[in-house]
Coordinates of N, CA and C in Angstrom, one line a residue:
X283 N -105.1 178.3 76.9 CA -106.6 178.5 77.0 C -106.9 179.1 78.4
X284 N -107.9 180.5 78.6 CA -108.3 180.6 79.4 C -108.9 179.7 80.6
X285 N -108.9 179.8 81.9 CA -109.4 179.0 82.6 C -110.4 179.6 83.0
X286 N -111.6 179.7 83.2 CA -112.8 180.2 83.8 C -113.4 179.5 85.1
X287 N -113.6 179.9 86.6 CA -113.3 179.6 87.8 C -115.2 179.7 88.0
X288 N -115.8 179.1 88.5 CA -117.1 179.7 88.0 C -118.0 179.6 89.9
X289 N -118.7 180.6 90.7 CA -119.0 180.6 91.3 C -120.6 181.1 91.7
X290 N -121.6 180.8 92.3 CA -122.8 181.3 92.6 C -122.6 183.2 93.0
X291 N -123.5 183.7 92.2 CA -123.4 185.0 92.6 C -124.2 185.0 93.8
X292 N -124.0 185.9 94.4 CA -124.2 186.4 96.1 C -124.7 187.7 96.0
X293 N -125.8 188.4 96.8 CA -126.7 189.8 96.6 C -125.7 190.8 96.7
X294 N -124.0 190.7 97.1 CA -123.4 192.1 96.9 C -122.7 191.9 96.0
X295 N -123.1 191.3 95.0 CA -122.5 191.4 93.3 C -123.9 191.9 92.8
X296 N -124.7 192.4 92.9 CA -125.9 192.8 92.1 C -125.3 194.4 91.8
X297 N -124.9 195.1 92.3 CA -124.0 196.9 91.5 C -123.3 196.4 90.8
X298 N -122.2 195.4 90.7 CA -121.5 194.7 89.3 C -122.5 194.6 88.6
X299 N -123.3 193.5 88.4 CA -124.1 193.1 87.3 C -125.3 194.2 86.9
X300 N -125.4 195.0 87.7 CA -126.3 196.2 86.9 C -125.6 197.3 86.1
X301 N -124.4 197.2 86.5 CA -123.1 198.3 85.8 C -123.1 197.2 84.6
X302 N -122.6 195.7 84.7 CA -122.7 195.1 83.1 C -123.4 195.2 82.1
X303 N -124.5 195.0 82.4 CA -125.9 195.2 82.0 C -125.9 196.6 81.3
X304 N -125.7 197.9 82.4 CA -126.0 199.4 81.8 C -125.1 199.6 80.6
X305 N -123.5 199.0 80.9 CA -122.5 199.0 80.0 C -122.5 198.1 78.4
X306 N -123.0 196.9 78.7 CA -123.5 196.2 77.1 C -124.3 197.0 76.8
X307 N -125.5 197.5 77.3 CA -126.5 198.2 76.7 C -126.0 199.2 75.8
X308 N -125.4 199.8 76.5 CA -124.7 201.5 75.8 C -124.1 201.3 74.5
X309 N -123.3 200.0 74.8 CA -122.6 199.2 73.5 C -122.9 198.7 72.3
X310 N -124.1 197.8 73.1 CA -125.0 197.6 71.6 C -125.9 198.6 71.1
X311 N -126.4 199.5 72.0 CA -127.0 200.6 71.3 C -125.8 201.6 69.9
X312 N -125.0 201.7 70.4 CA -124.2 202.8 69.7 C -123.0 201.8 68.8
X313 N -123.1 200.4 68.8 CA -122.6 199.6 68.0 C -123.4 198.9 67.2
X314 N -124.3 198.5 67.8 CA -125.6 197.6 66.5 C -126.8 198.2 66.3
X315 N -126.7 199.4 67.1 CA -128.5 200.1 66.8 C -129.6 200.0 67.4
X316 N -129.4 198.6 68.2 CA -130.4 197.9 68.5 C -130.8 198.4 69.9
X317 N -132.0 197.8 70.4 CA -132.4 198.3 71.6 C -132.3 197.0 73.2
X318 N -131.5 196.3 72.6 CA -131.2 195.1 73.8 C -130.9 195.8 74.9
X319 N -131.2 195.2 76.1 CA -131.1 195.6 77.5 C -131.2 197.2 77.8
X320 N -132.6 198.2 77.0 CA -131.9 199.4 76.8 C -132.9 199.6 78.1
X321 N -133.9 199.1 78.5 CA -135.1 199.0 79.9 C -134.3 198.7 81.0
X322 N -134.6 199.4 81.7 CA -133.7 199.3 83.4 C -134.0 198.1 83.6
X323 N -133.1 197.8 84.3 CA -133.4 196.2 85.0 C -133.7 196.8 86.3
X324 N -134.9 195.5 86.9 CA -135.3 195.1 87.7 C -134.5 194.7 89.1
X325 N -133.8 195.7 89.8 CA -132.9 194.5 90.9 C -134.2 193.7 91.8
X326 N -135.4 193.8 92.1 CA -135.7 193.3 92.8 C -135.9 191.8 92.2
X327 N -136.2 192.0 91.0 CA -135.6 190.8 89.9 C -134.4 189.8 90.4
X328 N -133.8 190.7 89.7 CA -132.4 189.9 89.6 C -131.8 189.9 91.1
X329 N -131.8 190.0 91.8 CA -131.7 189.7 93.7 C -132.5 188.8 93.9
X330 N -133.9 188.5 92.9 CA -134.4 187.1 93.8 C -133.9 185.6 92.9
X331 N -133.2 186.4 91.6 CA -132.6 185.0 90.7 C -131.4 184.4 91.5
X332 N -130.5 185.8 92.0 CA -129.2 185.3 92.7 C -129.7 184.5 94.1
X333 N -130.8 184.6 95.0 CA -131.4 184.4 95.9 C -131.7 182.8 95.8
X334 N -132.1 182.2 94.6 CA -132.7 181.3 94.3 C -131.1 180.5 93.3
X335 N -130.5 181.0 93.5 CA -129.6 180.0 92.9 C -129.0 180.0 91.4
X336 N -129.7 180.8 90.9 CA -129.8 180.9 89.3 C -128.5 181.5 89.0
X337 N -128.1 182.3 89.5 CA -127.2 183.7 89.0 C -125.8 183.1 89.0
X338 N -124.6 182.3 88.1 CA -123.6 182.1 88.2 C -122.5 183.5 87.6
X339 N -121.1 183.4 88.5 CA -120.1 184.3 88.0 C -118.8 183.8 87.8
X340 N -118.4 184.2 86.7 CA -117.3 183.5 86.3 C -116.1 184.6 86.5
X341 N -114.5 184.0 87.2 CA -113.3 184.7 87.2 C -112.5 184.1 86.9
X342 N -111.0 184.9 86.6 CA -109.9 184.4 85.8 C -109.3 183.6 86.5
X343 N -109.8 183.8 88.0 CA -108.7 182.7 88.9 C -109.5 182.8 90.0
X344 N -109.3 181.3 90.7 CA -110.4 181.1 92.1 C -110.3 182.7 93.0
X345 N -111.3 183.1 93.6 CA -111.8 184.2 94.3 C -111.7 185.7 93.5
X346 N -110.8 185.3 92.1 CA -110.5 186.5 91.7 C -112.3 187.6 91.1
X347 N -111.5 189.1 90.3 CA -112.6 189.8 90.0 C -113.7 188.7 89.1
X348 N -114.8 189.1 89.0 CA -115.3 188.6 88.5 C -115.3 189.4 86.9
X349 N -115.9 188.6 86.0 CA -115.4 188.9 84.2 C -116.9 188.6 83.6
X350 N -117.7 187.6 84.2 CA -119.0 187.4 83.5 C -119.4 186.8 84.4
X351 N -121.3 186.6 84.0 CA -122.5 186.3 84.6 C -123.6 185.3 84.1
X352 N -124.1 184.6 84.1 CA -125.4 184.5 83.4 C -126.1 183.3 84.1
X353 N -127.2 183.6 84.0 CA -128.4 182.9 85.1 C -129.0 181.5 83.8
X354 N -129.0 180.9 84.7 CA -130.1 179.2 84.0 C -131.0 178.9 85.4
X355 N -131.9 178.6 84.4 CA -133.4 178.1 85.5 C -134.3 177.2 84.6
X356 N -135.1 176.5 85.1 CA -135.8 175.3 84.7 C -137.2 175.6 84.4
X357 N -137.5 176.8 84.2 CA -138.7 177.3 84.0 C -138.5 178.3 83.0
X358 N -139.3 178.3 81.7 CA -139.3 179.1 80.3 C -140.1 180.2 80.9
X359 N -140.4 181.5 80.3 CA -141.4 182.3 80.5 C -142.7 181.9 79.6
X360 N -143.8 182.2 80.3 CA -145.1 182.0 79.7 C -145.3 183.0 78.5
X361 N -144.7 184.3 78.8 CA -144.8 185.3 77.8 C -144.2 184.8 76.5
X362 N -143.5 183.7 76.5 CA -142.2 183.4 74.7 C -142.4 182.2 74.9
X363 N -142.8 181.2 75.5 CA -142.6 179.7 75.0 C -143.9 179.6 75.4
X364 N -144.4 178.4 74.0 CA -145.8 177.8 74.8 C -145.7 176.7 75.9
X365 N -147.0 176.1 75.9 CA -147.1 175.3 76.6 C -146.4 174.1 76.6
X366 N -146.8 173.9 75.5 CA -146.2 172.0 74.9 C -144.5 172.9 75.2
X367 N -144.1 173.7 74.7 CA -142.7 173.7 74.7 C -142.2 173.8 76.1
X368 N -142.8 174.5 77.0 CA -142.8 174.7 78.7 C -142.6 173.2 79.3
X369 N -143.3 172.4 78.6 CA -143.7 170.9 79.3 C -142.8 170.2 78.9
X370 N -142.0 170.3 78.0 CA -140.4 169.8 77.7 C -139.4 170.2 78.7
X371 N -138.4 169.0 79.2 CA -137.9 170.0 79.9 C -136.9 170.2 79.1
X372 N -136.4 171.5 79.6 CA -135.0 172.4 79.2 C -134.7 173.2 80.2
X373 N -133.0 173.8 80.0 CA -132.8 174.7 80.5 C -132.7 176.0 79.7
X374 N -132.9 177.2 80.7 CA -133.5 178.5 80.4 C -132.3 179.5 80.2
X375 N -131.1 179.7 79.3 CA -130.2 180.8 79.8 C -130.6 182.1 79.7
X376 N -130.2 183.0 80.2 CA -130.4 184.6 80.1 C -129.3 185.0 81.0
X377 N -129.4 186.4 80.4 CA -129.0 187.6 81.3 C -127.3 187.2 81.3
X378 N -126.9 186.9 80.0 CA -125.3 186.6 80.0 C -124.8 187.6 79.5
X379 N -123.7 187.8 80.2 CA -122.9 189.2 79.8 C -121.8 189.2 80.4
X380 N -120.6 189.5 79.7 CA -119.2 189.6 79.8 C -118.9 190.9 80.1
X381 N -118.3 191.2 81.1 CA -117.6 192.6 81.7 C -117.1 193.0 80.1
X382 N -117.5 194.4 79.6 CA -116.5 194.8 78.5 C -115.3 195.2 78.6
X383 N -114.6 194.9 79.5 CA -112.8 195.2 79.7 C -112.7 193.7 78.9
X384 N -113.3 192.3 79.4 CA -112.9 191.3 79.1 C -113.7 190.5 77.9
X385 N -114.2 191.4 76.9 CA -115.0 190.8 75.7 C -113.9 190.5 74.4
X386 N -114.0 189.5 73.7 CA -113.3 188.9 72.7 C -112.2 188.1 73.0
X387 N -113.0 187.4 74.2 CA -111.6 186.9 74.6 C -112.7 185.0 74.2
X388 N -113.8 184.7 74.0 CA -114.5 183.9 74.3 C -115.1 183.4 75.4
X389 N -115.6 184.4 76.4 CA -115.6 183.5 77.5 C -117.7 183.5 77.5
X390 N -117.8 184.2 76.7 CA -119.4 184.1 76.5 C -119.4 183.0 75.8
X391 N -119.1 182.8 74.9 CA -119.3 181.1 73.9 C -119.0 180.0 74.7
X392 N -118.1 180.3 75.9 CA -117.7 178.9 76.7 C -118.6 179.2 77.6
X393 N -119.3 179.9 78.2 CA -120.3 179.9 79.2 C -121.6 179.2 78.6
X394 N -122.0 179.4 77.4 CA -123.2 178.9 76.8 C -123.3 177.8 76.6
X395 N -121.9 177.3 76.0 CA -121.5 175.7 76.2 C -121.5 175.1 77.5
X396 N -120.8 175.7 78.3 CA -120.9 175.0 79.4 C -122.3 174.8 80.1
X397 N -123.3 175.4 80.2 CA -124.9 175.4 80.4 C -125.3 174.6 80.0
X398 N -124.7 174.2 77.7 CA -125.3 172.8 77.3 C -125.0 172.1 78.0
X399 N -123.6 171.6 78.4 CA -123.0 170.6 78.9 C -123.7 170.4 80.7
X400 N -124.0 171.6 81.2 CA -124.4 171.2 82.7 C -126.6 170.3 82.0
X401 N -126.7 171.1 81.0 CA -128.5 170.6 81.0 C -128.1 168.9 80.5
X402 N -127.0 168.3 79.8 CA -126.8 167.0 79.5 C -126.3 166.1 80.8
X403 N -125.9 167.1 81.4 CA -125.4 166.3 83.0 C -126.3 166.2 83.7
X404 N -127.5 166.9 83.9 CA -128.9 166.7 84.5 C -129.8 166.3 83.7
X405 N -129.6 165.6 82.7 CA -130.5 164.3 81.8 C -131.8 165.5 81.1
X406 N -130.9 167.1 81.0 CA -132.1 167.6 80.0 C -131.9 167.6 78.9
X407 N -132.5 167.7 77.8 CA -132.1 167.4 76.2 C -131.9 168.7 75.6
X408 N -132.6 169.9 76.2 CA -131.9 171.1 75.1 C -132.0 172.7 76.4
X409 N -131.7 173.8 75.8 CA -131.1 174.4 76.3 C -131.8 175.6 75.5
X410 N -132.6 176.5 76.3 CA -133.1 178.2 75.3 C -132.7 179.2 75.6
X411 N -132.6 180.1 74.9 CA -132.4 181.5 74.7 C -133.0 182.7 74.0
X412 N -133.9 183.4 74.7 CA -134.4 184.6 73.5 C -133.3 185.6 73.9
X413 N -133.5 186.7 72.7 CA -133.0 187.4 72.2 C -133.5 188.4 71.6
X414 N -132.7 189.6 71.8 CA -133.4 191.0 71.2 C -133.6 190.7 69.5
X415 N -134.2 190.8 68.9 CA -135.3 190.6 67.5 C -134.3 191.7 66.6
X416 N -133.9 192.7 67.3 CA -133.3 193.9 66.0 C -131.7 193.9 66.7
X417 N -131.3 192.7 67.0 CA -129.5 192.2 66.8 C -129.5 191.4 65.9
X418 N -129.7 191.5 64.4 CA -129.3 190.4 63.7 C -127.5 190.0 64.3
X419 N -127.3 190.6 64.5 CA -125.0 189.7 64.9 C -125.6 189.0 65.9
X420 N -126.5 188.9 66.9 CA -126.2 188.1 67.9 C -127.0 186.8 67.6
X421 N -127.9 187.3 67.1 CA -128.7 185.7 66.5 C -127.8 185.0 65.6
X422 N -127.3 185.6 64.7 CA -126.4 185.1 63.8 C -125.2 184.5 64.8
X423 N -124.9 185.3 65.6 CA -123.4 184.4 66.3 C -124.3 183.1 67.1
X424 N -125.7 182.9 67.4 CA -125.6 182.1 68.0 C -126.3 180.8 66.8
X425 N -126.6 181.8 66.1 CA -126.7 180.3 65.3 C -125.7 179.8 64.5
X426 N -124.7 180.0 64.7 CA -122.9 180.1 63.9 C -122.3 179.0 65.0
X427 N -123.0 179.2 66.6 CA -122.9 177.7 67.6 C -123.5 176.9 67.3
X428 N -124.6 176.6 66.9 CA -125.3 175.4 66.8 C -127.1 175.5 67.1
X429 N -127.0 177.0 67.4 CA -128.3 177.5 68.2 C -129.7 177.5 67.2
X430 N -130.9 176.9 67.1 CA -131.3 176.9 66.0 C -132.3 177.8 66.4
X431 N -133.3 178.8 65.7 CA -134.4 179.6 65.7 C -135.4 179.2 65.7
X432 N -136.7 179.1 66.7 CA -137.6 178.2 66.9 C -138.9 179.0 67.0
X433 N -138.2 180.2 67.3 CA -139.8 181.3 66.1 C -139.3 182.3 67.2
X434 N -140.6 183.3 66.9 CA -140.4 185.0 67.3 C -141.5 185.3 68.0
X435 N -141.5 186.1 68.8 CA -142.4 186.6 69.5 C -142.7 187.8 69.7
X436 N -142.9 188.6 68.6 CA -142.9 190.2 68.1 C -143.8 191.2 69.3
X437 N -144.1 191.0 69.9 CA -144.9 191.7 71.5 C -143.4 191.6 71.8
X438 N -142.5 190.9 72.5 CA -141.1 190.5 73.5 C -140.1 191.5 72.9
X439 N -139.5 192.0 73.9 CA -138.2 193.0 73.6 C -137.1 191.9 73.1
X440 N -137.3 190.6 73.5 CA -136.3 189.5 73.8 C -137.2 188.5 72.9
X441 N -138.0 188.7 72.3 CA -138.6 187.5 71.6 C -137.9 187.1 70.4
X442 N -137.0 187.1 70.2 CA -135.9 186.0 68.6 C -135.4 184.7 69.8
X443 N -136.4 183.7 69.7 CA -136.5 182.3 70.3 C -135.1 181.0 69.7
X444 N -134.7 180.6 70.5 CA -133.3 179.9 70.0 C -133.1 178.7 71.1
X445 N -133.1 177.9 70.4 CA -132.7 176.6 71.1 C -131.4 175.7 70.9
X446 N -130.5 174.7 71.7 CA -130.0 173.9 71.2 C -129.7 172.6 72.5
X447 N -129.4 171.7 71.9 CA -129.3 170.3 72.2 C -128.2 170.1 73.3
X448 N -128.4 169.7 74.4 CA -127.3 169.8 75.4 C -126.1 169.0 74.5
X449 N -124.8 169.2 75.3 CA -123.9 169.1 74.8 C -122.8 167.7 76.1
X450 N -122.9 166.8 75.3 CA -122.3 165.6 76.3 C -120.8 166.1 76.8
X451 N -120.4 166.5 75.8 CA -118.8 167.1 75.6 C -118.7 168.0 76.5
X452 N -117.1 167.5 77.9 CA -117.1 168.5 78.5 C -116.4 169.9 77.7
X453 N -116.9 170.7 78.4 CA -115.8 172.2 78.4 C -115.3 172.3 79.0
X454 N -113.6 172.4 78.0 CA -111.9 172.2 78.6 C -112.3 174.1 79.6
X455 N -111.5 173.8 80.2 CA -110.9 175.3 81.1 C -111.7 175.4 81.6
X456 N -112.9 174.9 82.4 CA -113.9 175.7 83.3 C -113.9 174.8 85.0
X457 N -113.9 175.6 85.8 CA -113.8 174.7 87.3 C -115.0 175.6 88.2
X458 N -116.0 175.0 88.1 CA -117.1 175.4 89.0 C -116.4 175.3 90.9
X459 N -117.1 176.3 91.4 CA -116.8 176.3 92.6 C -117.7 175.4 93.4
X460 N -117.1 174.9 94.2 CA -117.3 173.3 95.3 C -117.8 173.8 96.1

């Protein structure tokens, strides 16, 4: 089994993660059609997620390249969840993406898990995800985890709404950095 070594991203990994980002995009466009991550990202964005603690990166071996990314936060957006659902607590994933040199290997399915398993370790009971609305494969792969669809938000590029139940069970192979 892979081991996944997992570390807080730092502001001079932000040209990695915007090259991920440009590179899924290109992928899913000219592989599913779809229009997921096809809007420039925001660095001023995503510099204040890494800033704030959100932004994890995962490698094949302590200090090694990095292979994947994806941010959790404790706050839903106002634009896709209501209120009552905001007032629940959960954790928030987004912005997950596997370098495509290293895709099909699973390390996106163990990162999502492991997110359940860190929101059950901090006494939260579920875990969201939106998603691009015109990827049926990815909704489908995540509801093939356990991820259930908790409605749509047809305004949202990212509005296909998906939730699931933290996970008590650790995830074998992963070693957060200390």
């Amino acid at each position: 089994m892979l081991t996944l070594h997992l570390r807080p991203a730092v502001p001079d990994d932000l040209p990695t993660l915007v090259r991920w980002r440009a590179e899924a995009a290109e992928w899913i466009a000219r592989v599913h059609g779809c229009t997921q991550w096809s809007r420039p990202m925001s660095w001023a964005r995503r510099l204040a997620l890494i800033e704030a603690g959100a932004t994890v990166l995962a490698m094949l071996e302590p200090g090694g390249e990095p292979v994947a990314s994806y941010t959790v936060r404790d706050v839903g957006s106002r634009r896709l969840w209501t209120d009552e659902e905001r007032a629940r607590p959960a954790h928030y994933l987004s912005r997950l993406v596997v370098d495509r040199r290293h895709t099909g290997l699973g390390i996106g399915g163990r990162l999502a898990d492991w997110t359940r398993h860190g929101a059950a370790l901090a006494g939260v009971p579920v875990v969201r995800i939106n998603v691009a609305p015109d990827n049926p494969r990815l909704q489908a792969y995540y509801a093939a985890r356990g991820w259930h669809r908790v409605g749509t938000v047809p305004t949202a590029r990212a509005g296909a709404l998906f939730e699931a139940p933290a996970l008590d069970t650790p995830v074998p192979g992963i070693r957060p950095d200390r």
